[in-house]
Coordinates of C-alpha atoms in Angstrom, one line a residue:
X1368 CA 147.3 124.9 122.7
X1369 CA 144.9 121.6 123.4
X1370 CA 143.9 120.6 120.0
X1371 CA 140.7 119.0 121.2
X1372 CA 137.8 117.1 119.2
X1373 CA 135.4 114.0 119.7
X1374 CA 138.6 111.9 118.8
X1375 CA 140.1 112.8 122.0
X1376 CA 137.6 113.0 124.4
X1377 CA 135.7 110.0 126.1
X1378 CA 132.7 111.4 128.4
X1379 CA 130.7 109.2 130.5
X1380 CA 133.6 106.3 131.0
X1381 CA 134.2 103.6 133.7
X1382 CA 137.4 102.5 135.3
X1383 CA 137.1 100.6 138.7
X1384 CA 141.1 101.4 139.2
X1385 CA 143.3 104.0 138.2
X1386 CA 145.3 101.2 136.4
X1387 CA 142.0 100.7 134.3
X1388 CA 141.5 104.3 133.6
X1389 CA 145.5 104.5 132.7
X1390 CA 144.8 101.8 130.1
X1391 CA 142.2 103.3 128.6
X1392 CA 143.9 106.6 127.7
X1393 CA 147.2 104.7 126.8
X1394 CA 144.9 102.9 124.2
X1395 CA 143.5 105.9 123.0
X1396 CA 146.9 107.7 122.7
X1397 CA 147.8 104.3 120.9
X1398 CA 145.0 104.5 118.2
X1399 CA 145.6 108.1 117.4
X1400 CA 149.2 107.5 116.8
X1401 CA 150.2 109.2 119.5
X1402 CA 152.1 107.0 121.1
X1403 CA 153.7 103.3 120.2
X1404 CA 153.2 100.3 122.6
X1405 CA 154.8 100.2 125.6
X1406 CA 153.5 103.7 126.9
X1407 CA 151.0 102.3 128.7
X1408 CA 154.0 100.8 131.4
X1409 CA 155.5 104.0 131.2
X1410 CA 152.5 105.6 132.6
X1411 CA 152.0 103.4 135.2
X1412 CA 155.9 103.7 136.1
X1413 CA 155.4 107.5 136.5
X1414 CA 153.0 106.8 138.9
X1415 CA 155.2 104.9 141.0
X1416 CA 157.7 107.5 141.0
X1417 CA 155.6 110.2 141.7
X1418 CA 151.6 110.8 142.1
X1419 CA 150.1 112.8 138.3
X1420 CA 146.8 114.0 140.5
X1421 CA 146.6 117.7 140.5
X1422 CA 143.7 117.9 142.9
X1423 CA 140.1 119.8 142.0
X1424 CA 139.1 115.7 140.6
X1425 CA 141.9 115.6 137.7
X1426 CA 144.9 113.3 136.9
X1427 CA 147.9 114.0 134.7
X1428 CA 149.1 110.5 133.8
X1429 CA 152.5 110.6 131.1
X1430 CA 154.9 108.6 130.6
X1431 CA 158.6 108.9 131.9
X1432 CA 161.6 110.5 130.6
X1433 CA 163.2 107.5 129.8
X1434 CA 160.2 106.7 127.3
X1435 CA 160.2 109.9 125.3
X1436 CA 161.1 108.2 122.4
X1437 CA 157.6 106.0 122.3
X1438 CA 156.3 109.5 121.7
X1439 CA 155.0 109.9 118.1
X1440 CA 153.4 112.8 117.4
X1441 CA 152.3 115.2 120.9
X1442 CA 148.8 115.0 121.8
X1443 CA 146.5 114.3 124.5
X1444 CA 143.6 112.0 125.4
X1445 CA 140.7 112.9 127.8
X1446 CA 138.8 110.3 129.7
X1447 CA 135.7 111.7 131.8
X1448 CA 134.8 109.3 134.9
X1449 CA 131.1 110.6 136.3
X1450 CA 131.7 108.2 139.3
X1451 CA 135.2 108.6 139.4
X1452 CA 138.1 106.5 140.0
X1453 CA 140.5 106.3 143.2
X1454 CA 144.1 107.7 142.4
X1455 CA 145.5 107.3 145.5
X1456 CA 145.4 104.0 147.2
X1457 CA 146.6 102.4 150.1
X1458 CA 147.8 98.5 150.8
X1459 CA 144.3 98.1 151.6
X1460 CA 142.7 99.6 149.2
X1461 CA 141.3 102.2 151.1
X1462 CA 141.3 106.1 149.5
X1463 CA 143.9 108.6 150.2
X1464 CA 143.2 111.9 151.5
X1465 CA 145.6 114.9 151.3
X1466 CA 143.9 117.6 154.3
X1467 CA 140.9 116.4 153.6
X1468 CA 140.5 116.7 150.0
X1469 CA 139.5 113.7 147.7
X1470 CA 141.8 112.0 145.1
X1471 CA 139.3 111.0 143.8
X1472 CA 140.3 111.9 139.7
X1473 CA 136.8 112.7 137.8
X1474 CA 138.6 114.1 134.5
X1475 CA 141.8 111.6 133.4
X1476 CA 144.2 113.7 131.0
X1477 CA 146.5 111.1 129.5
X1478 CA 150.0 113.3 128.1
X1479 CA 152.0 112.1 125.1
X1480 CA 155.0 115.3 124.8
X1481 CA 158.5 114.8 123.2
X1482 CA 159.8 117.3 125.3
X1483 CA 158.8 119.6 127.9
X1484 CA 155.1 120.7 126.0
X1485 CA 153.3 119.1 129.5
X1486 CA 154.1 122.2 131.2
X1487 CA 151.9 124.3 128.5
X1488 CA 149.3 122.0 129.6
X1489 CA 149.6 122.4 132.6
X1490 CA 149.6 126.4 132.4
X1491 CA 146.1 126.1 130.4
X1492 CA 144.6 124.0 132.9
X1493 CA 145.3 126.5 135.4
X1494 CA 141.9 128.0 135.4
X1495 CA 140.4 124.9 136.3
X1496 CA 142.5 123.8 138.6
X1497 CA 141.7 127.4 140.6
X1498 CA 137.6 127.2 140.0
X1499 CA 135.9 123.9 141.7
X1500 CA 132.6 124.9 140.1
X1501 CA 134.0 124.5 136.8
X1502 CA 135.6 120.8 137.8
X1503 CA 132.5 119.5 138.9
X1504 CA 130.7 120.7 135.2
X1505 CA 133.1 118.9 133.7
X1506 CA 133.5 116.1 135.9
X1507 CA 129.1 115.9 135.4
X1508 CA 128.3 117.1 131.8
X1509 CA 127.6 114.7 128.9
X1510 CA 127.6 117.5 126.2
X1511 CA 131.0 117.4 124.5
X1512 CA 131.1 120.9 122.9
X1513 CA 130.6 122.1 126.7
X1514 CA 132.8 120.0 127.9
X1515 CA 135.5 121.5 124.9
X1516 CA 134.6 124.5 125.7
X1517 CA 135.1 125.1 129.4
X1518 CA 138.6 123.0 128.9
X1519 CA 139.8 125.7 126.9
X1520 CA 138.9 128.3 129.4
X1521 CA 135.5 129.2 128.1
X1522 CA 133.2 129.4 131.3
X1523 CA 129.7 129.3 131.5
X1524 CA 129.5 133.1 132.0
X1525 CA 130.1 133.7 128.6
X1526 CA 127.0 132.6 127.4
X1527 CA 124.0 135.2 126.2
X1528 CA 121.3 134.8 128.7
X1529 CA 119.3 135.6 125.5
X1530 CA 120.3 135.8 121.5
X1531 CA 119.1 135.0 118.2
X1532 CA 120.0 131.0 118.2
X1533 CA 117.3 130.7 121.4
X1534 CA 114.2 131.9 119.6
X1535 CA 111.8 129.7 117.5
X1536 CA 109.0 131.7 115.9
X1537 CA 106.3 131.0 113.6
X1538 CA 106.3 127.4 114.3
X1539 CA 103.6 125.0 113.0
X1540 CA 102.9 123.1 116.0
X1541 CA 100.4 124.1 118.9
X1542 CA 101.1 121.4 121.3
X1543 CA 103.0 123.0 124.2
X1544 CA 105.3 119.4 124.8
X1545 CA 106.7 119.9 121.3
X1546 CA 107.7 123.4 122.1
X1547 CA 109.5 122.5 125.3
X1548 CA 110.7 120.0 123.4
X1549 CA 112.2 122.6 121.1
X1550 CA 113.3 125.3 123.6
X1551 CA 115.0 122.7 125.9
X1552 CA 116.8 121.4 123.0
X1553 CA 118.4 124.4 122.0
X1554 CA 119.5 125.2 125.7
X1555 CA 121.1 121.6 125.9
X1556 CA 122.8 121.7 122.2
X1557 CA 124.7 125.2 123.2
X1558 CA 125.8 124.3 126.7
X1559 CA 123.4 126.1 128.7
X1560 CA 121.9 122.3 130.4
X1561 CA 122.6 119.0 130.7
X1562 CA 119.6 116.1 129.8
X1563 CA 118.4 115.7 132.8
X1564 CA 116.8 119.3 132.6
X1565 CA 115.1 117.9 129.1
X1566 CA 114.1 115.4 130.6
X1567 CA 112.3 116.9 133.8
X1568 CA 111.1 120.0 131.3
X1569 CA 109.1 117.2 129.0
X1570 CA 107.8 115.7 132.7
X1571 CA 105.9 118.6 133.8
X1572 CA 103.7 120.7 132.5
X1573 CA 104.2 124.5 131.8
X1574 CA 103.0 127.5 133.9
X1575 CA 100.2 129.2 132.0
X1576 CA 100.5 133.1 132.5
X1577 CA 98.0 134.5 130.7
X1578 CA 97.1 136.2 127.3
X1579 CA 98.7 133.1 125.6
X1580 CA 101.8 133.1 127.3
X1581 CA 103.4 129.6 129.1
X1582 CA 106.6 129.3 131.3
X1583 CA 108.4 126.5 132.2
X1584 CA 112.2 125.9 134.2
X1585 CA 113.8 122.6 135.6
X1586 CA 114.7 122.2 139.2
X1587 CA 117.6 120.0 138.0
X1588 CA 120.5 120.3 134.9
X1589 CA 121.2 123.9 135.0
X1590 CA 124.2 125.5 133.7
X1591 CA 124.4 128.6 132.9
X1592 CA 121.3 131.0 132.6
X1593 CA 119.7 131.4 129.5
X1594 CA 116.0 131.8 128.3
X1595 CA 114.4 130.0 125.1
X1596 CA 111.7 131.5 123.6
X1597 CA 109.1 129.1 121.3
X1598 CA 106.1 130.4 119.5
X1599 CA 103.9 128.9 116.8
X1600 CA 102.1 130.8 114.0
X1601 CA 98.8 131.2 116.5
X1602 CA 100.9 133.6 118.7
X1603 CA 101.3 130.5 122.0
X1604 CA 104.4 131.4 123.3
X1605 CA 106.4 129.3 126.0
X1606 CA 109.4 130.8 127.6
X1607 CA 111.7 128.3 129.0
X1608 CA 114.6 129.7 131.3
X1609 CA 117.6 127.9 132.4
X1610 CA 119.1 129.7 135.7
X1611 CA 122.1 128.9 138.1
X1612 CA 121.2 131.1 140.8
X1613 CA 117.7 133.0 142.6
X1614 CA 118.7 136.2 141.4
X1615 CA 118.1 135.7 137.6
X1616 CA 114.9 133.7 138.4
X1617 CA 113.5 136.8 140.5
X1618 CA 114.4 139.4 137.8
X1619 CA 112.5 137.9 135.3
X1620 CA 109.0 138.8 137.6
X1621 CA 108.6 142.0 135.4
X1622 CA 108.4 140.4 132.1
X1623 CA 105.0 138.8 133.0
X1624 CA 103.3 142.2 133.5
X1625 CA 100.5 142.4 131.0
X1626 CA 101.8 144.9 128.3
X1627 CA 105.1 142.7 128.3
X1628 CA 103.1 139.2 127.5
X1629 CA 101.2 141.2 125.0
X1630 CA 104.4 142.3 123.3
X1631 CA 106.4 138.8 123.6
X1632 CA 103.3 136.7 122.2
X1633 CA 103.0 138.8 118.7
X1634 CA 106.8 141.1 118.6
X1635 CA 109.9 140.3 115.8
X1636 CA 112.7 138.8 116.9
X1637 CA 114.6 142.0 118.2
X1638 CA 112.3 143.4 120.2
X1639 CA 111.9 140.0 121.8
X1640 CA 115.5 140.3 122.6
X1641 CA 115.6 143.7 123.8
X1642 CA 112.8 142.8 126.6
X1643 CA 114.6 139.5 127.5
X1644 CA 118.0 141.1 127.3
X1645 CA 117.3 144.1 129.8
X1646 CA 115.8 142.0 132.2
X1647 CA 118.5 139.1 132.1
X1648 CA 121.1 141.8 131.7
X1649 CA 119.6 143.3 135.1
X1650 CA 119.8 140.3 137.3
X1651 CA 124.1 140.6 137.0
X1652 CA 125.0 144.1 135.4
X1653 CA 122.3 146.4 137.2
X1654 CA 123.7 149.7 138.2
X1655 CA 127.1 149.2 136.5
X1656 CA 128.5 151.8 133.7
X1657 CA 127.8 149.3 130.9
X1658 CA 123.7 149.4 131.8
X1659 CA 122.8 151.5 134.9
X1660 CA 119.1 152.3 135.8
X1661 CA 118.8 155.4 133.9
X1662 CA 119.9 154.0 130.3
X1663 CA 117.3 152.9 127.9
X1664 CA 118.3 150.4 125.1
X1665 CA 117.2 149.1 121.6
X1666 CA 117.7 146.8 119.2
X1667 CA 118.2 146.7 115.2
X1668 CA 119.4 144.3 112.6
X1669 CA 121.6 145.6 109.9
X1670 CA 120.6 144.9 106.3
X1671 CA 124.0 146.2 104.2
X1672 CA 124.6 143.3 102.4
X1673 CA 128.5 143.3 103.2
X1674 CA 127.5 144.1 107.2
X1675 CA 129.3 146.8 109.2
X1676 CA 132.9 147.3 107.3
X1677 CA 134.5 150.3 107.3
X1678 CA 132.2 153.0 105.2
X1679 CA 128.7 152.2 107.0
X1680 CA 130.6 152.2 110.3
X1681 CA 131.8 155.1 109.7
X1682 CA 128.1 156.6 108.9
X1683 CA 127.0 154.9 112.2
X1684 CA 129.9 156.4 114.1
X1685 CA 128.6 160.2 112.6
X1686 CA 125.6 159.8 113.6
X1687 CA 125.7 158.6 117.3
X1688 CA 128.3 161.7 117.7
X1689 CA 125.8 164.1 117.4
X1690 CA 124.5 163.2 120.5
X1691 CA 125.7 164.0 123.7
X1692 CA 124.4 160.7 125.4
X1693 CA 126.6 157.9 125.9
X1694 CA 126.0 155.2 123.4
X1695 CA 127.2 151.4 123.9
X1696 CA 126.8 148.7 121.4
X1697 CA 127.0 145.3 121.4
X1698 CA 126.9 142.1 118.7
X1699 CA 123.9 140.1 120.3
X1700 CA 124.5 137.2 117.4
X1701 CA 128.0 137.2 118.8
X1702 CA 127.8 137.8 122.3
X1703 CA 129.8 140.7 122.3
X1704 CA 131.0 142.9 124.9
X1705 CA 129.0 146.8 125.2
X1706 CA 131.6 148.9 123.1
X1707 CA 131.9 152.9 122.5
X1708 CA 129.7 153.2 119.5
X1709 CA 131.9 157.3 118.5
X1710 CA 135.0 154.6 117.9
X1711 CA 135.0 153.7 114.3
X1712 CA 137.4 151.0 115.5
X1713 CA 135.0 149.5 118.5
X1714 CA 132.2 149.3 116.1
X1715 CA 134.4 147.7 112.9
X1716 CA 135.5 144.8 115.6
X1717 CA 131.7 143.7 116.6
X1718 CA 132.6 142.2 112.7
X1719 CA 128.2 142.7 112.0
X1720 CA 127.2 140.8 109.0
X1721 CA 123.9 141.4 106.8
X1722 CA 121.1 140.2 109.7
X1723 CA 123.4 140.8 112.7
X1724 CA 121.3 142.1 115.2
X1725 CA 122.6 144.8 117.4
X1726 CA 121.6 146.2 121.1
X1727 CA 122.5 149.6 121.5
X1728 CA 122.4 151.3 125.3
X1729 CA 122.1 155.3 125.5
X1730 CA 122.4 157.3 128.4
X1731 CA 121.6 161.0 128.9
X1732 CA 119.3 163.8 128.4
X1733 CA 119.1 163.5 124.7
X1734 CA 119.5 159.6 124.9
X1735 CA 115.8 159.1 123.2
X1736 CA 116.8 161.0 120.1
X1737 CA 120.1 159.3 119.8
X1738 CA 118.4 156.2 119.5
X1739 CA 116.2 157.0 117.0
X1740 CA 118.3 158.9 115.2
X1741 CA 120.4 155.4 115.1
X1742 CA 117.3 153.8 114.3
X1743 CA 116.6 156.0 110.8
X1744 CA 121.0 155.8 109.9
X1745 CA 120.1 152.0 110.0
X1746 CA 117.1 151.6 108.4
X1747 CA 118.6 154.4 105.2
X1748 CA 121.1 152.1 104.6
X1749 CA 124.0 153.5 106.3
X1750 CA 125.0 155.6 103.4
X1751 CA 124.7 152.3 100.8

């Protein structure tokens, strides 16, 4: 597996040749004691033998097999080039083009391996290789735990359009910049933007909706949808949304109906969640088995001290069996998948702790009563 940190990763670098951008990873193999000197050549001399550009903007350089032995200990080093670098040249220094495609390498994955450990690499890096959307985040975002992230084969997708981490409530401040300020920021430290959406969210000002409720998006840094909710002690509530496509934008019209601003401006944390997450859940899940139109859904935080282990799963398992609707669960602090919540084992693995906060999704005639019947197992304690 890529063992991948800040001390391995460069974003936002500058080569003006792909001898440049070979250097600079052969140095940082160097100082991490990687490699010994002399692999720098040896990088270069692979590149003479054959081209290391995979395609989709990223470049493979390693060393040859002659030059294993320069190999210290295996490991990697990651340069990202926002305005790329040419890897394919021609007498005249003009760019090569394989049917049409650039060679143009955006992400620059210099190899140290004693052995043959560059084909695992190459196996992981398989996903990006196959996605284009996912080369051109990387080959664009400045937010390293992103960029780690969709290296390893974590995509954008798997991101909570809404959870826990993206509320702010009873804040002190009434000024509507400093809660953009604070909504944006916690969209750009967990991957869902890039700065430039700070930075055109704190240039414009926020849509006023009504009964103290304020909205505000960015045309520009968007990656992956998410909403962030911000509201001060005085009950001013702005909702900022991140979104990557029309769809999520338009299903959030509902939310802005009068009872629904009422309820966002002065409601807990859950219930917060459980308006933002049916809508958001709407805009890519509607009609599907895990949330169709004729399910109904709620959310409650566990207290047990020792969260959900095996006894007050157990209770919660009893009691959603004596219904005959179909009840779903999911870990919203964990961005869990909906799982059965009759399996004592399904409910165990969404591995709740004391303040976990979890969505449940009933469907059927008697899929009220379940839900309230969940509601009062919860709130007794779950047998503790």
């Amino acid at each position: 597996m890529l063992n991948l940190s800040a001390e391995n990763i460069q974003l936002n670098a500058t080569a003006h040749s792909k001898q440049e951008a070979i250097q600079l990873v052969a140095n940082g193999l160097i100082s991490n004691g990687n490699v010994a000197d002399g692999y720098q050549q040896a990088m270069l001399d692979r590149e003479t033998q054959t081209s290391t550009f995979l395609g989709n903007g990223i470049a493979i350089p390693h060393g040859t097999l002659e030059t294993r032995h320069l190999v210290q200990q295996t490991g990697v080093q990651i340069y990202q080039f926002p305005q790329g670098v040419d890897w394919e040249e021609t007498s005249q220094g003009g760019q090569v083009t394989k049917e049409g495609e650039s060679n143009k390498a955006y992400i620059v994955i210099g190899i140290a391996a004693k052995s043959d450990e560059h084909l695992g690499l190459l196996r992981q890096l398989t996903h990006i290789l196959a996605d284009e959307e996912i080369a051109n985040t990387l080959a664009q975002t400045d937010n390293l735990t992103h960029f780690i992230d969709l290296l390893s084969g974590k995509k954008t997708e798997e991101l909570p359009a809404i959870s826990s981490e993206l509320l702010s409530l009873d804040l002190d401040s009434i000024s509507l910049l400093t809660l953009s300020a604070i909504n944006a920021s916690k969209l750009h430290e967990r991957g869902y933007v890039q700065p430039s959406f700070l930075q055109n969210i704190l240039a414009n000002r926020p849509l006023a909706l009504g009964d103290n409720l304020f909205l505000n998006d960015s045309t520009e840094g968007n990656l992956a949808n998410g909403i962030a909710v911000a509201r001060n002690k005085e009950g001013k509530t702005l909702i900022t949304i991140s979104a990557t496509n029309y769809l999520f934008v338009h299903q959030l019209t509902p939310l802005f109906s009068l009872t629904t601003r009422q309820k966002i401006t002065v409601s807990p944390a859950p219930q917060i969640i459980d308006l933002l997450s049916n809508t958001a859940e709407n805009s890519t899940s509607a009609n599907t088995p895990e949330q169709s139109n004729h399910s109904i859904s709620r959310t409650f935080t566990i207290h047990n001290a020792h969260g959900l282990h095996a006894r007050p799963s157990a209770v919660l398992v009893n009691e959603a069996k004596k219904y005959q609707a179909t009840i779903k669960v999911q870990n919203l602090d964990k961005n869990s998948p909906l799982v059965n919540a009759k399996s004592l084992m399904k409910v165990v693995s969404l591995g709740a702790t004391k303040g976990s906060i979890l969505r449940f999704v009933a469907e059927g005639n008697d899929a009220e009563q379940a839900l309230e019947g969940i509601e009062q197992a919860i709130a007794a304690g779950l047998g503790e």
